[in-house]
Coordinates of C-alpha atoms and ligand atoms in Angstrom, one line a residue:
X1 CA 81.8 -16.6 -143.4
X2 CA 81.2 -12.6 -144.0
X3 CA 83.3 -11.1 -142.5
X4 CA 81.1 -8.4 -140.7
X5 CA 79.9 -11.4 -138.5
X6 CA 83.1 -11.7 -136.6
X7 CA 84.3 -9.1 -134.0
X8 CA 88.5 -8.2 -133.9
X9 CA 90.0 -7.2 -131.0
X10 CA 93.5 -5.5 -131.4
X11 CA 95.9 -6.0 -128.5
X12 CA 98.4 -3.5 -129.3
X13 CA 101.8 -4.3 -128.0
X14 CA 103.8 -2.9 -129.9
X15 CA 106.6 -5.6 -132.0
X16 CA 104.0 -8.5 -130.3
X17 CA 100.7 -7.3 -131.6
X18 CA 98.3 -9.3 -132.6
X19 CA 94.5 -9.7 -133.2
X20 CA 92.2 -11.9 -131.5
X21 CA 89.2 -12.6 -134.0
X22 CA 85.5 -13.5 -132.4
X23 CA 82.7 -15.7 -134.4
X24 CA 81.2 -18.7 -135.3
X25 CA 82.4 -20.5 -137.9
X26 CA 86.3 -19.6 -137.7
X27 CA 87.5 -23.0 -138.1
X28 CA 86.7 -23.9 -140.8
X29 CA 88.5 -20.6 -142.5
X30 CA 91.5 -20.7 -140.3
X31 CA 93.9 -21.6 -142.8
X32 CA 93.6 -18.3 -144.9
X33 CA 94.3 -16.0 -141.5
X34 CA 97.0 -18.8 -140.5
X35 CA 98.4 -18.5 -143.9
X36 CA 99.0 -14.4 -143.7
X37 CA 101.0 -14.5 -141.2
X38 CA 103.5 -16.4 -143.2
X39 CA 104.5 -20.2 -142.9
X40 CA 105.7 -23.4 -144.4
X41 CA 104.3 -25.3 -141.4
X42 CA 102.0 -25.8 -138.4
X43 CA 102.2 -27.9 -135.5
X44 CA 98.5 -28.6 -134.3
X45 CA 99.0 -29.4 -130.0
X46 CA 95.5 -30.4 -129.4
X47 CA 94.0 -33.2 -126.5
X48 CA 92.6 -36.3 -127.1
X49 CA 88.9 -34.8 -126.5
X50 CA 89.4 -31.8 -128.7
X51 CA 91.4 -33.4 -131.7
X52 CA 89.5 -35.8 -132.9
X53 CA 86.3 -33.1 -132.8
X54 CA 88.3 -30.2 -134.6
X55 CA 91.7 -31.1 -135.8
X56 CA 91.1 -32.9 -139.4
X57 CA 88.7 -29.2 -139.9
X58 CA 92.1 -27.4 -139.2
X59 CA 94.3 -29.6 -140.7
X60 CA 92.2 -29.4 -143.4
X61 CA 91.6 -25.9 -143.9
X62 CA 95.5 -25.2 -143.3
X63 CA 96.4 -27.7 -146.8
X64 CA 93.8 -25.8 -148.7
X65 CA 96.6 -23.1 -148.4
X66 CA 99.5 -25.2 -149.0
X67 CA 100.8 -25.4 -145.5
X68 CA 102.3 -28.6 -144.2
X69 CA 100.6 -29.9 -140.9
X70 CA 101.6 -32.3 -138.0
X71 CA 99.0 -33.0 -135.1
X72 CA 100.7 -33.8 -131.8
X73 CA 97.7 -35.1 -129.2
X74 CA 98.1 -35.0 -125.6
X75 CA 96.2 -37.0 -122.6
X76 CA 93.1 -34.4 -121.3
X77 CA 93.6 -32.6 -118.4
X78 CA 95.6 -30.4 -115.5
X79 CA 98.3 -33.3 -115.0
X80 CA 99.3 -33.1 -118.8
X81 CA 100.5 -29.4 -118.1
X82 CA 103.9 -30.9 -117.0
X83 CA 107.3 -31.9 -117.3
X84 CA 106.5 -34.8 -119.2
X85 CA 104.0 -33.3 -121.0
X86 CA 106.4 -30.4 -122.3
X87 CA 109.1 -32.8 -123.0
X88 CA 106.0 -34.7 -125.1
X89 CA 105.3 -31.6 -127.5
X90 CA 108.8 -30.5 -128.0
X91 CA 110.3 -33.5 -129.0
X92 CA 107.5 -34.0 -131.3
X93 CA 107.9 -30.6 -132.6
X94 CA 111.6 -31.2 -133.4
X95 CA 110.8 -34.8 -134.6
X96 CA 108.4 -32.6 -137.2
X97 CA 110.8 -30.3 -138.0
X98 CA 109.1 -27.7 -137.2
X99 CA 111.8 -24.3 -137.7
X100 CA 112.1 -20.9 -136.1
X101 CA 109.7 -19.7 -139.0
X102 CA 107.1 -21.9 -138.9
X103 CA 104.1 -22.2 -136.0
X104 CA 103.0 -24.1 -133.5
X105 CA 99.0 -23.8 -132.9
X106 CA 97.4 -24.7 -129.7
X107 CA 93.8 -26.2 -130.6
X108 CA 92.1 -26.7 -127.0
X109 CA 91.3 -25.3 -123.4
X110 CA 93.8 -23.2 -121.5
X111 CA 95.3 -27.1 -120.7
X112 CA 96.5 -27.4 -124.4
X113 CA 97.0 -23.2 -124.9
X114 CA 99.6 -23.3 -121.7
X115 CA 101.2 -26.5 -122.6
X116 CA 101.5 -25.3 -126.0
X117 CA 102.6 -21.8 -125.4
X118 CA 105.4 -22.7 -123.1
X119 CA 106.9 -25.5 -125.9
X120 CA 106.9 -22.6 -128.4
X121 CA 108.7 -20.3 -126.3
X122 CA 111.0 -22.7 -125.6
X123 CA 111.3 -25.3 -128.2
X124 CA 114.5 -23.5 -130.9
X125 CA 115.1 -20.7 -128.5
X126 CA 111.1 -19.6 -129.5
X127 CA 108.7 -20.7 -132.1
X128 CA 105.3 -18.4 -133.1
X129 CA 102.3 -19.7 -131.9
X130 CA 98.9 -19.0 -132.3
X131 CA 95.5 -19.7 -130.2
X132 CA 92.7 -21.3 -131.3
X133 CA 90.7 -21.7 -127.8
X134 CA 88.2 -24.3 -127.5
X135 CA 86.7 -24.0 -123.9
X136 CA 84.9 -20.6 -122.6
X137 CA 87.7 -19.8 -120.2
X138 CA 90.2 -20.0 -122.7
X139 CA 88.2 -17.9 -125.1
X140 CA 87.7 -14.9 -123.0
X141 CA 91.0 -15.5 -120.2
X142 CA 93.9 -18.0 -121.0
X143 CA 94.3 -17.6 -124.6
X144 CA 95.1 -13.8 -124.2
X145 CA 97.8 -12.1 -122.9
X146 CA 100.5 -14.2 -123.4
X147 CA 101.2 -16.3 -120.2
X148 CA 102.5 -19.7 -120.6
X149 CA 103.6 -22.9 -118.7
X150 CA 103.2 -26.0 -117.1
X151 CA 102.7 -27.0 -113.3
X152 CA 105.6 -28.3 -110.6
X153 CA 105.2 -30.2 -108.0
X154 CA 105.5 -27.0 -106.2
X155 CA 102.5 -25.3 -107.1
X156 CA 100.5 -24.5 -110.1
X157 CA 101.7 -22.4 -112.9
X158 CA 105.3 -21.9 -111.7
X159 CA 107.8 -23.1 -114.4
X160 CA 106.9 -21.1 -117.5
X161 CA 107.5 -17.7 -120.3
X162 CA 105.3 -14.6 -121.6
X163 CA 105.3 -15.3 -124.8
X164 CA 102.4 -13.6 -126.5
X165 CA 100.3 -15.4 -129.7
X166 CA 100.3 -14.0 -133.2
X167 CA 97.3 -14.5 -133.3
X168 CA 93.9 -15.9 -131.5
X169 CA 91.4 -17.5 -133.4
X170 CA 88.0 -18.2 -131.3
X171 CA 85.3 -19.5 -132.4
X172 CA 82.4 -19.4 -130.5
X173 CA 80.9 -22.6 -132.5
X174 CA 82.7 -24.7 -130.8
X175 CA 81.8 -23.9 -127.2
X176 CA 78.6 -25.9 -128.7
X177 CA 80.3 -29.4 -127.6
X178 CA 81.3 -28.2 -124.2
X179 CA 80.0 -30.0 -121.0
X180 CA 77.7 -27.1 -119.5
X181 CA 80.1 -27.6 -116.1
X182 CA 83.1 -26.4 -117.9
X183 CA 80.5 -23.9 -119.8
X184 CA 79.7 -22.4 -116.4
X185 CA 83.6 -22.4 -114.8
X186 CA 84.4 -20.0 -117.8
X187 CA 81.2 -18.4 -117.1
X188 CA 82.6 -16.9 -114.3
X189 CA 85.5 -15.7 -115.4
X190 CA 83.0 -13.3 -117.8
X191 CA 81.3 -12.1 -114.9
X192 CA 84.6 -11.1 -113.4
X193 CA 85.3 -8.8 -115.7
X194 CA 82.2 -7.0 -115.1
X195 CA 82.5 -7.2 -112.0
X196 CA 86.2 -5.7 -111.9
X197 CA 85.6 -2.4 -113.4
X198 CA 82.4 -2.5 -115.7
X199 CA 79.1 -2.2 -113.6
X200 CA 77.5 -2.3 -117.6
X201 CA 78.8 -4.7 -118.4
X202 CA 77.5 -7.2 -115.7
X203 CA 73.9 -6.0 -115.8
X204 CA 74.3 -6.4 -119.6
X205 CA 75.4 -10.5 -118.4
X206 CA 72.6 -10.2 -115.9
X207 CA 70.5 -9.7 -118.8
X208 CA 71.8 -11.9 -121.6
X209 CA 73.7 -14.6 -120.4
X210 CA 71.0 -17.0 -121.4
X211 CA 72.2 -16.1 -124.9
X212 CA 75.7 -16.7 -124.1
X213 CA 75.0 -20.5 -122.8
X214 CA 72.8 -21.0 -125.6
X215 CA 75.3 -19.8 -128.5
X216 CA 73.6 -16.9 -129.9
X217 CA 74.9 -13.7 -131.0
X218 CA 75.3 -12.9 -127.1
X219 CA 77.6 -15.5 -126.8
X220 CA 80.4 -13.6 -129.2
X221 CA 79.8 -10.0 -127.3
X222 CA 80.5 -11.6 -124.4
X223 CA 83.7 -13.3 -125.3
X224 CA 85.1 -10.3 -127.4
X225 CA 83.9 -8.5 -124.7
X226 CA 86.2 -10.3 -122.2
X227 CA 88.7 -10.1 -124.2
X228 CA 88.7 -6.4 -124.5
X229 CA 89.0 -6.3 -121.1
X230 CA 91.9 -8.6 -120.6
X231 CA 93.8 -6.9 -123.5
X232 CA 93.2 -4.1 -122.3
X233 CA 94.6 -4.5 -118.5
X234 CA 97.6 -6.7 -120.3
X235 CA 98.5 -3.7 -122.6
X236 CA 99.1 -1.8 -119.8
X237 CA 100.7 -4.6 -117.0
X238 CA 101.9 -7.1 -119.4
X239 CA 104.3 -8.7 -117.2
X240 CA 102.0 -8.4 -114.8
X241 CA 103.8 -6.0 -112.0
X242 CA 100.8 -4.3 -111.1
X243 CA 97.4 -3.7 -111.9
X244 CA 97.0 -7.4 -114.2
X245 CA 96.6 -8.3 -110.1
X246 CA 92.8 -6.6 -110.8
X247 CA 92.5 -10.0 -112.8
X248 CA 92.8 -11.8 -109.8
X249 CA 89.3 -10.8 -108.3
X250 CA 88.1 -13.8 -106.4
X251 CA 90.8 -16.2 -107.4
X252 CA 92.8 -15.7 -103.2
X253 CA 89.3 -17.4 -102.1
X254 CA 89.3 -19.6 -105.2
X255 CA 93.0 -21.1 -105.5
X256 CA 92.8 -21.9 -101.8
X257 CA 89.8 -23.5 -102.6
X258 CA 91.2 -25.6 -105.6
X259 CA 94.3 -26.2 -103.3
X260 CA 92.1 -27.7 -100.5
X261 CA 90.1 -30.0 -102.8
X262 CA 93.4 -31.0 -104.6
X263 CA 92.7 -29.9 -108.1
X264 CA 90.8 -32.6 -107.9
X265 CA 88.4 -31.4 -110.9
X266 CA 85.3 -34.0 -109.9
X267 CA 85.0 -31.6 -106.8
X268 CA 86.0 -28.4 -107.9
X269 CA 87.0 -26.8 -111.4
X270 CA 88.8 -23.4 -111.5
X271 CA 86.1 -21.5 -112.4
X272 CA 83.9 -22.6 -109.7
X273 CA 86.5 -22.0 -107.2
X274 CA 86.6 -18.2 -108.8
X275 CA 82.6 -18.1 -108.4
X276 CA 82.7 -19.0 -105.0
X277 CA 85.8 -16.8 -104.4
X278 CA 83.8 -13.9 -106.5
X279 CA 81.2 -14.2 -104.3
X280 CA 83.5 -14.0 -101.0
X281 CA 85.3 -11.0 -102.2
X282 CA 82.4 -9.4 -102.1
X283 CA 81.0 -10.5 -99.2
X284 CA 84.3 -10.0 -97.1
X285 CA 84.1 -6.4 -98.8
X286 CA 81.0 -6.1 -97.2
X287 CA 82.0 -7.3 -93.8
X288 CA 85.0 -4.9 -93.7
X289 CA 82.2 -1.6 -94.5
X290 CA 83.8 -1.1 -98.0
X291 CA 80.4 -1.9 -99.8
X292 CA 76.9 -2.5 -99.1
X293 CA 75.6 -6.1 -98.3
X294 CA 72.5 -5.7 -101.3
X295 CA 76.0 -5.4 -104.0
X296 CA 77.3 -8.5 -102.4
X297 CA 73.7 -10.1 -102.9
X298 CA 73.4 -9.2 -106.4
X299 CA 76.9 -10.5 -107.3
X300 CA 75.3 -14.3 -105.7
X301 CA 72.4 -14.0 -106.9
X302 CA 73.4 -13.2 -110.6
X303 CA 76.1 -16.4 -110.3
X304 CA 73.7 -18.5 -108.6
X305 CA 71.5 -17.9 -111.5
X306 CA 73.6 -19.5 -113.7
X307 CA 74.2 -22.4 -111.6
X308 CA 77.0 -22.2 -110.4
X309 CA 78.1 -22.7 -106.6
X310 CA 78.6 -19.2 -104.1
X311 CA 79.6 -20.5 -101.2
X312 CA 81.9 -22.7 -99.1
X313 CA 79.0 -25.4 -98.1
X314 CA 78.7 -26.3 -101.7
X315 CA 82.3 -27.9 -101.9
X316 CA 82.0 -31.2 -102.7
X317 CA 83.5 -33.1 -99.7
X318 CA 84.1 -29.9 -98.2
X319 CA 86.5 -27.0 -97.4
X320 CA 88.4 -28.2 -94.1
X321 CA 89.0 -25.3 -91.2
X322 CA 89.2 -21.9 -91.2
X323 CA 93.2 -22.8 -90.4
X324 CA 93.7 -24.9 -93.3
X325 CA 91.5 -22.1 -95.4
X326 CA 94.0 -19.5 -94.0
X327 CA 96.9 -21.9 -95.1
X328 CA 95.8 -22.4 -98.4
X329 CA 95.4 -18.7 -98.8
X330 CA 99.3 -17.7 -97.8
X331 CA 100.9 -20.5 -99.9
X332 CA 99.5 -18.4 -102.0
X333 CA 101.8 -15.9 -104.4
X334 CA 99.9 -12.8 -103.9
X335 CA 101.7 -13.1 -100.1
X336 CA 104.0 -10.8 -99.5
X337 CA 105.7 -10.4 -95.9
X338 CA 103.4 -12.1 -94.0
X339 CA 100.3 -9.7 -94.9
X340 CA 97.5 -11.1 -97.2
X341 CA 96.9 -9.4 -100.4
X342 CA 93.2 -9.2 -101.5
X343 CA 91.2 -7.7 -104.6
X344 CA 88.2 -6.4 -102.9
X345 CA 85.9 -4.1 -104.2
X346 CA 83.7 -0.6 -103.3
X347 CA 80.8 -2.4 -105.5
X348 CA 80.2 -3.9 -109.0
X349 CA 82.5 -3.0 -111.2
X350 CA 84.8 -1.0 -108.7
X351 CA 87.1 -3.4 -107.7
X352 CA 91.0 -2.2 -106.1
X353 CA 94.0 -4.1 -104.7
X354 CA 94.0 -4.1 -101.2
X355 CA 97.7 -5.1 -99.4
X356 CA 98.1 -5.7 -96.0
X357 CA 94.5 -7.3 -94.9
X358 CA 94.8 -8.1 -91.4
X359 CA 94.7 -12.0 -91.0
X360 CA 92.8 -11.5 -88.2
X361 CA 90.0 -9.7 -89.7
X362 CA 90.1 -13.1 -92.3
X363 CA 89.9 -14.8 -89.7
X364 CA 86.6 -13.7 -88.3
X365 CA 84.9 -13.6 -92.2
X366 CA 85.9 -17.4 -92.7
X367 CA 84.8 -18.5 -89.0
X368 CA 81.4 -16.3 -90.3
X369 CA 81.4 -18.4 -93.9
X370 CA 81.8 -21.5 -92.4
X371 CA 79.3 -21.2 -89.6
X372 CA 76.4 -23.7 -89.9
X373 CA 73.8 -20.8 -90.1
X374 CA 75.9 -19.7 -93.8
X375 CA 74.7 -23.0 -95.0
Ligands
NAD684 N1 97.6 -18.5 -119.3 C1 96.7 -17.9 -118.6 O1 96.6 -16.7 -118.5 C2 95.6 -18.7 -117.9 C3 94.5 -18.1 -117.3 C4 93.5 -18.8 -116.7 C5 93.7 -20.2 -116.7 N2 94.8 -20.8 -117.2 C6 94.9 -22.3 -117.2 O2 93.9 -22.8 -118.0 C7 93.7 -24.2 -117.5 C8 92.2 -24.5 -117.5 O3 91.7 -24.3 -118.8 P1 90.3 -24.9 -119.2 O4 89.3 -24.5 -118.2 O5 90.1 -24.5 -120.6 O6 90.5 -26.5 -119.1 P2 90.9 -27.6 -120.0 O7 91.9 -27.2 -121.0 O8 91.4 -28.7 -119.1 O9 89.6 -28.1 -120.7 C9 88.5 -28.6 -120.0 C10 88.0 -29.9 -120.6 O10 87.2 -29.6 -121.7 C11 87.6 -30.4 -122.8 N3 87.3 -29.6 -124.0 C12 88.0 -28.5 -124.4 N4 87.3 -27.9 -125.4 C13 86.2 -28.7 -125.7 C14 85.2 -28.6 -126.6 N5 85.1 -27.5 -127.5 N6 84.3 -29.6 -126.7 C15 84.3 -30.6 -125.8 N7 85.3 -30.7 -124.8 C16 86.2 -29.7 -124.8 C17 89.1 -30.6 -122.5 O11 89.5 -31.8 -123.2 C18 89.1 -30.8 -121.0 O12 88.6 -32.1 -120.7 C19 94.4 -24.3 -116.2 O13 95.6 -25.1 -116.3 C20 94.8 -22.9 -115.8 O14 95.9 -22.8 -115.0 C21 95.7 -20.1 -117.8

């Protein structure tokens, strides 16, 4: 594919560098940009919905440069990102012989990039791996910045490394297979970014994503576009100390929200809980005077749009009580001494970490959301 089709972006950090590379049609050239980076071998961690679309192309593409290739598939979803499942993809990257030199390439969602990411920081003392992200949300979020893991049975995300990727390969062609649901969860994750600190760049999504759904050109601005934004707020936090918390816009609403329904994914992905939580940050912003209602309006309207859900009512089987809301919400890490942390926001595109929110005043907002009238 020419190369002027596909958009680069650089994250520059320093000795971990690496490009992430935007376009349709990527696949199917991987194995010459694998290749450069200098191996014998690649372990392809894929799932058992993505591999048998995509693997043999990358398997494929990796022998036409002489590289060696094992394919190690895991079961599809959240529960594979465990124990078990990390104990899975390491001992069948040692039983490959995969070597400190060699790469491990994670071929799927952020499911498969986590899984995978964690098993090469781990497996040898640290392996190179590189992204090829298969769903939306892993193109433009969970394949950048170098955050890895797997789940405990004490919360989500809590055993894992940063280990940053050599390299991220997405191509957008492959979105083309993705249930729209899944389409739309890492829909909102775009938005986000607009809505964190680029007012353009939302009214540029409230314009074009049409496009983005449908796969045209719009679709690869708005994933290099994303990623822009994530490298750049990971180049400056990228341990994530202070302002990577501007990433969390919406997800205090949203992982309580995905904690009440159990990750239970037939009632609520992650990226719908992060709509609905979007969509509360900015109403609670507007109910504590920091920005006007119509901003709050146009941040519902613009997800609604795309069809995905706003507000609590929409919660398949529901959202419980404004108690179990509030104890969802301080199980949650951003807690610290008792106070609620919040991303809220002065408008689109000015978003700021707020400490200390009364619980009180979360209180009243949540008895407000879940009144009968908010239906
Ligand atoms: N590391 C990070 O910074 C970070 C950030 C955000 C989210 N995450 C993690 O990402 C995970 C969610 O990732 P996800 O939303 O990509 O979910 P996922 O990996 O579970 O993928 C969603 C579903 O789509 C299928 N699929 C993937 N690509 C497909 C394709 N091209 N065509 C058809 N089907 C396809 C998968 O098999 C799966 O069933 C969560 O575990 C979350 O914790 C990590």
């Amino acid at each position: 594919m020419p190369e002027a089709s596909i958009i680069t972006v650089p994250v520059p950090l320093g000795d971990r560098a690496y490009d992430i590379h935007v376009g349709r049609g990527l696949l199917g050239e991987a194995g010459r940009r694998i290749a450069a980076l200098g191996t014998r071998a690649v372990a392809i961690v894929t799932d058992e919905h993505v591999g048998p679309l995509y693997a043999e192309a990358l398997a494929t593409s990796l022998q036409e440069q002489g590289l060696s290739t094992v394919a190690i598939a895991v079961p599809p979803g959240e529960a594979t990102k465990s124990y078990a499942g990390l104990e899975q993809v390491c001992d069948a990257i040692l039983a490959a012989k995969i070597e400190r030199g060699d790469l491990v390439a994670a071929l799927g969602g952020g499911v498969v990039g986590d899984l995978a990411g964690f098993a090469a920081a781990v497996v040898r003392r640290g392996v190179r791996f590189i992204q090829l992200p298969t769903t939306l949300l892993s193109q433009v979020d969970s394949s950048v910045g170098g955050k890895t893991g797997i789940n405990s049975r004490h919360g989500k995300n809590l055993v894992g490394a940063f280990h940053q990727p050599s390299l991220v390969l997405a191509d957008t062609a492959l979105l083309d297979t993705l249930p729209v649901r899944e389409m739309r969860a890492g829909y909102a994750e775009v938005a986000k970014y607009g809505l964190i600190d680029d007012p353009a760049f939302f009214a540029w999504c409230e314009a074009n994503w049409r496009g983005v759904f449908a796969g045209g050109p719009e679709r690869d601005e708005a994933v290099a576009q994303s990623c822009r934004a994530k490298a750049a707020v990971v180049v400056r936090d990228e341990r994530e100390d202070g302002d990577r918390a501007l990433l969390n816009l919406g997800h205090t609403f949203g992982h309580a929200l995905e904690r009440i329904t159990r990750y239970d994914s037939a009632r609520l992905v992650h990226g719908e809980g992060v709509a609905i939580g979007l969509a509360q940050a900015f109403r609670f912003s507007a109910f504590l005077g920091l920005c006007e209602a119509a901003e709050a309006e146009r941040v519902e309207a613009h997800l609604t749009a795309t069809g995905l859900p706003t507000r609590l009512s929409q919660v398949p089987g529901g959202c419980g009580t404004v108690d179990a809301l509030l104890d969802a919400m301080a199980q949650d890490k951003k807690v610290k001494g008792g106070a609620l942390t919040f991303i809220l926001a002065r408008g689109i595109g000015q978003s700021f970490v707020a400490r200390d929110v009364p619980v009180e005043r979360v209180r009243v907002f949540l008895q407000d959301e879940t009144s009968p009238s908010r239906s």
